[in-house]
Amino acid sequence: MTADAPQPVQMIARGRIITMDPTRRIIEDGAIAIDKGLIVAVGAHADIAGRYRAADMLGGPDALLTPGFIDAHTHCTQCFVRGLTSGELPMIPRIYNPAQRVLTADEAASTVRLLSAQMLRAGVTTLCEGTLNPDHETAILETLEEVGIRSILARGRADQDFHHASLYSQINDRSWVKARDGEAESDLLRTEDLLQRFPSRGDGLIHAAVNASALLGFSPRYFTEGAALARRFDSTLQVHIGRDREEVEFCLDVWKRRPVERLFDLGVVDEHLVAVHAVLASEREIEILAKGKAALAHSPTECVANMNAIPNLPRFRAAGIRVALGCDNQANDMFATMRAAWLIHGARWGVERFDPEFLPAGELLEMSTIESASSLRIDHITGSLEPGKAADFLVMDGTAPHFMASQDVTSELVRYGSRAEILQTVVAGRVLYDRGNFATIDMQGLRDEATAGAAKVRQEVVDRRYRPLPAF
Ligand SMILES: [Zn+2]
């Protein structure tokens, strides 16, 4: 090969590129050279075409290329039942837990395939499983590997009994917690094993993390030793916090502290902490998270669907807190989720203060890509289109009417773009979704599995709902 001969690579993708690199560069008629699943070069198409050649070509002069989206918070085994949860508070013990408990391992695998199909169709290349249901751990892990979507698995099993006395019954009843001896140690050993097999900072598709779902169910020991594990493996500790009134009541009754204050007392608020939801975080709690450099996983649709509370996102941003957007199974579509964030925060903070800059489109895109990757500590491998990172990206139809009369492509993508314009979803250089076809999911089989699964979980929760179900 002469010095000038183009270097053979696996794939070249051409289009207008939104890189989300440190300078947020947008390249008109750009190209990405990809080899062995990694990005080798990003630049002007004329330059890349001169330096590289590939049998596999994606996109074209009219395509739009963006980093794949990262869904920073989900629960894989909830998607058979998600349509029955809205307004059914408290939906976790009432609907989600029984519907998940009843699933066999095969059915859990089907939920993972269904979730992955919904996500790949909508341009999500990385999902973050927030609690990794221990009963279905192996099925979930194996199915994610089979599908080939990038995943963060935060695992951990509750080790503490508790009793919640509601505010109105605290006159003669008090809340309490009691750790179950030895459970934290044995469960954290399993998490350590997962962290060793799937390092957070590794190059594989699966990245392990630590889950201590909530202050009620996880002991102080679990939190402090779980946080130590997250630090040791440069991973994250993921905690649902400040989510509902009951939790705040509980924390004030048992520890005389609000939820994030309690986390601070436990010594776990640092850059490895991902505070999930924090919709009820006070000004002081936001300050604690900011000082500790913790991140927020924010699910805007869930705020409306189930939590009935909206976090003060502009305040989180002003304090310098990294924010990662998550669907939490309410959309499984980051376009819908970015738009929900735009609209609910616009209605809550922008309109109220007559402030059009409450949440610019560019920041919403950061929260779905590079900032999400940084919050989840996988920004070494994904979140932007830069040499050395994995080829996790979307090829979109840049000729769609939504993208005509283009003035500011980032704003147009976030505010008007949708999954309808996605042609291909690529994870680590592998085209997993291509114009309606899924490379690793048997959609006919999945349809049958999903129909059966939906009927099963419906049967399980039918008597637990407030409102009768419509007949079908
Ligand atoms: Zn969650």
GROMACS .gro file of N, CA and C in nm, residues 276-342:
model
  201
  276VAL      N    1  -3.161   0.994   4.135
  276VAL     CA    2  -3.268   0.969   4.038
  276VAL      C    3  -3.395   1.044   4.084
  277HIS      N    4  -3.450   1.123   3.997
  277HIS     CA    5  -3.573   1.202   4.015
  277HIS      C    6  -3.549   1.331   4.096
  278ALA      N    7  -3.530   1.319   4.227
  278ALA     CA    8  -3.509   1.436   4.314
  278ALA      C    9  -3.610   1.547   4.286
  279VAL      N   10  -3.733   1.509   4.258
  279VAL     CA   11  -3.834   1.609   4.223
  279VAL      C   12  -3.870   1.698   4.342
  280LEU      N   13  -3.848   1.645   4.465
  280LEU     CA   14  -3.883   1.724   4.583
  280LEU      C   15  -3.760   1.784   4.651
  281ALA      N   16  -3.646   1.788   4.581
  281ALA     CA   17  -3.524   1.842   4.642
  281ALA      C   18  -3.543   1.990   4.675
  282SER      N   19  -3.509   2.025   4.798
  282SER     CA   20  -3.518   2.164   4.842
  282SER      C   21  -3.395   2.240   4.791
  283GLU      N   22  -3.397   2.372   4.808
  283GLU     CA   23  -3.280   2.453   4.769
  283GLU      C   24  -3.154   2.400   4.836
  284ARG      N   25  -3.166   2.368   4.965
  284ARG     CA   26  -3.049   2.320   5.039
  284ARG      C   27  -3.002   2.184   4.986
  285GLU      N   28  -3.098   2.099   4.951
  285GLU     CA   29  -3.060   1.968   4.898
  285GLU      C   30  -2.994   1.981   4.760
  286ILE      N   31  -3.042   2.076   4.679
  286ILE     CA   32  -2.979   2.100   4.548
  286ILE      C   33  -2.835   2.146   4.571
  287GLU      N   34  -2.815   2.233   4.670
  287GLU     CA   35  -2.678   2.280   4.703
  287GLU      C   36  -2.588   2.164   4.744
  288ILE      N   37  -2.642   2.073   4.823
  288ILE     CA   38  -2.562   1.956   4.868
  288ILE      C   39  -2.519   1.873   4.747
  289LEU      N   40  -2.613   1.850   4.657
  289LEU     CA   41  -2.580   1.771   4.537
  289LEU      C   42  -2.475   1.843   4.452
  290ALA      N   43  -2.489   1.975   4.442
  290ALA     CA   44  -2.395   2.053   4.360
  290ALA      C   45  -2.256   2.051   4.422
  291LYS      N   46  -2.248   2.073   4.553
  291LYS     CA   47  -2.116   2.074   4.619
  291LYS      C   48  -2.047   1.939   4.606
  292GLY      N   49  -2.126   1.831   4.609
  292GLY     CA   50  -2.069   1.698   4.598
  292GLY      C   51  -2.041   1.657   4.454
  293LYS      N   52  -2.081   1.740   4.358
  293LYS     CA   53  -2.063   1.711   4.215
  293LYS      C   54  -2.143   1.587   4.171
  294ALA      N   55  -2.254   1.562   4.238
  294ALA     CA   56  -2.341   1.450   4.199
  294ALA      C   57  -2.417   1.487   4.071
  295ALA      N   58  -2.475   1.386   4.007
  295ALA     CA   59  -2.554   1.410   3.886
  295ALA      C   60  -2.701   1.381   3.915
  296LEU      N   61  -2.787   1.435   3.829
  296LEU     CA   62  -2.930   1.411   3.840
  296LEU      C   63  -2.978   1.332   3.720
  297ALA      N   64  -3.052   1.224   3.745
  297ALA     CA   65  -3.123   1.155   3.635
  297ALA      C   66  -3.268   1.203   3.641
  298HIS      N   67  -3.311   1.267   3.535
  298HIS     CA   68  -3.440   1.336   3.535
  298HIS      C   69  -3.532   1.275   3.429
  299SER      N   70  -3.651   1.235   3.472
  299SER     CA   71  -3.749   1.174   3.380
  299SER      C   72  -3.871   1.265   3.370
  300PRO      N   73  -3.871   1.356   3.274
  300PRO     CA   74  -3.977   1.457   3.270
  300PRO      C   75  -4.118   1.400   3.250
  301THR      N   76  -4.130   1.294   3.170
  301THR     CA   77  -4.265   1.239   3.148
  301THR      C   78  -4.318   1.176   3.276
  302GLU      N   79  -4.228   1.110   3.350
  302GLU     CA   80  -4.267   1.048   3.476
  302GLU      C   81  -4.316   1.151   3.577
  303CYS      N   82  -4.263   1.273   3.568
  303CYS     CA   83  -4.308   1.381   3.659
  303CYS      C   84  -4.458   1.402   3.646
  304VAL      N   85  -4.506   1.390   3.522
  304VAL     CA   86  -4.647   1.414   3.497
  304VAL      C   87  -4.727   1.284   3.512
  305ALA      N   88  -4.666   1.172   3.467
  305ALA     CA   89  -4.741   1.046   3.466
  305ALA      C   90  -4.764   0.992   3.606
  306ASN      N   91  -4.665   1.002   3.692
  306ASN     CA   92  -4.677   0.935   3.822
  306ASN      C   93  -4.635   1.015   3.943
  307MET      N   94  -4.540   1.106   3.926
  307MET     CA   95  -4.485   1.168   4.048
  307MET      C   96  -4.557   1.295   4.090
  308ASN      N   97  -4.629   1.354   3.999
  308ASN     CA   98  -4.703   1.477   4.032
  308ASN      C   99  -4.615   1.585   4.093
  309ALA      N  100  -4.494   1.593   4.048
  309ALA     CA  101  -4.402   1.696   4.097
  309ALA      C  102  -4.296   1.719   3.990
  310ILE      N  103  -4.250   1.842   3.982
  310ILE     CA  104  -4.151   1.880   3.880
  310ILE      C  105  -4.030   1.939   3.951
  311PRO      N  106  -3.911   1.884   3.928
  311PRO     CA  107  -3.793   1.939   3.997
  311PRO      C  108  -3.760   2.078   3.942
  312ASN      N  109  -3.690   2.155   4.023
  312ASN     CA  110  -3.651   2.289   3.979
  312ASN      C  111  -3.526   2.277   3.892
  313LEU      N  112  -3.548   2.234   3.767
  313LEU     CA  113  -3.435   2.205   3.679
  313LEU      C  114  -3.347   2.328   3.653
  314PRO      N  115  -3.405   2.445   3.628
  314PRO     CA  116  -3.317   2.562   3.610
  314PRO      C  117  -3.225   2.584   3.731
  315ARG      N  118  -3.275   2.558   3.849
  315ARG     CA  119  -3.194   2.573   3.972
  315ARG      C  120  -3.081   2.469   3.975
  316PHE      N  121  -3.113   2.344   3.938
  316PHE     CA  122  -3.010   2.239   3.929
  316PHE      C  123  -2.902   2.283   3.830
  317ARG      N  124  -2.945   2.335   3.715
  317ARG     CA  125  -2.849   2.377   3.611
  317ARG      C  126  -2.765   2.494   3.660
  318ALA      N  127  -2.831   2.591   3.724
  318ALA     CA  128  -2.757   2.708   3.771
  318ALA      C  129  -2.653   2.668   3.875
  319ALA      N  130  -2.683   2.562   3.950
  319ALA     CA  131  -2.588   2.515   4.052
  319ALA      C  132  -2.475   2.433   3.990
  320GLY      N  133  -2.483   2.407   3.860
  320GLY     CA  134  -2.375   2.335   3.791
  320GLY      C  135  -2.390   2.184   3.796
  321ILE      N  136  -2.509   2.136   3.829
  321ILE     CA  137  -2.530   1.990   3.840
  321ILE      C  138  -2.551   1.929   3.701
  322ARG      N  139  -2.478   1.821   3.672
  322ARG     CA  140  -2.497   1.750   3.545
  322ARG      C  141  -2.635   1.682   3.547
  323VAL      N  142  -2.703   1.690   3.435
  323VAL     CA  143  -2.837   1.632   3.426
  323VAL      C  144  -2.840   1.532   3.310
  324ALA      N  145  -2.896   1.415   3.337
  324ALA     CA  146  -2.912   1.312   3.233
  324ALA      C  147  -3.061   1.284   3.221
  325LEU      N  148  -3.114   1.290   3.100
  325LEU     CA  149  -3.256   1.263   3.082
  325LEU      C  150  -3.284   1.112   3.071
  326GLY      N  151  -3.392   1.070   3.129
  326GLY     CA  152  -3.431   0.930   3.121
  326GLY      C  153  -3.580   0.918   3.092
  327CYS      N  154  -3.618   0.809   3.026
  327CYS     CA  155  -3.759   0.789   2.992
  327CYS      C  156  -3.835   0.723   3.107
  328ASP      N  157  -3.766   0.644   3.188
  328ASP     CA  158  -3.829   0.570   3.297
  328ASP      C  159  -3.951   0.493   3.247
  329ASN      N  160  -3.940   0.437   3.130
  329ASN     CA  161  -4.044   0.354   3.071
  329ASN      C  162  -4.171   0.429   3.035
  330GLN      N  163  -4.172   0.559   3.046
  330GLN     CA  164  -4.293   0.633   3.011
  330GLN      C  165  -4.296   0.673   2.863
  331ALA      N  166  -4.182   0.659   2.793
  331ALA     CA  167  -4.184   0.691   2.650
  331ALA      C  168  -4.095   0.595   2.571
  332ASN      N  169  -3.978   0.566   2.628
  332ASN     CA  170  -3.876   0.487   2.558
  332ASN      C  171  -3.841   0.551   2.425
  333ASP      N  172  -3.837   0.683   2.428
  333ASP     CA  173  -3.814   0.764   2.309
  333ASP      C  174  -3.758   0.897   2.358
  334MET      N  175  -3.632   0.925   2.325
  334MET     CA  176  -3.570   1.046   2.379
  334MET      C  177  -3.620   1.172   2.308
  335PHE      N  178  -3.675   1.160   2.187
  335PHE     CA  179  -3.735   1.280   2.125
  335PHE      C  180  -3.855   1.323   2.210
  336ALA      N  181  -3.939   1.225   2.244
  336ALA     CA  182  -4.056   1.255   2.325
  336ALA      C  183  -4.013   1.309   2.462
  337THR      N  184  -3.902   1.254   2.513
  337THR     CA  185  -3.857   1.293   2.646
  337THR      C  186  -3.795   1.434   2.646
  338MET      N  187  -3.717   1.464   2.543
  338MET     CA  188  -3.661   1.600   2.534
  338MET      C  189  -3.775   1.701   2.519
  339ARG      N  190  -3.874   1.663   2.437
  339ARG     CA  191  -3.986   1.756   2.415
  339ARG      C  192  -4.068   1.773   2.543
  340ALA      N  193  -4.083   1.663   2.618
  340ALA     CA  194  -4.155   1.674   2.746
  340ALA      C  195  -4.081   1.769   2.839
  341ALA      N  196  -3.947   1.758   2.841
  341ALA     CA  197  -3.868   1.847   2.929
  341ALA      C  198  -3.885   1.992   2.884
  342TRP      N  199  -3.877   2.013   2.756
  342TRP     CA  200  -3.893   2.149   2.703
  342TRP      C  201  -4.028   2.207   2.748
   0.00000   0.00000   0.00000
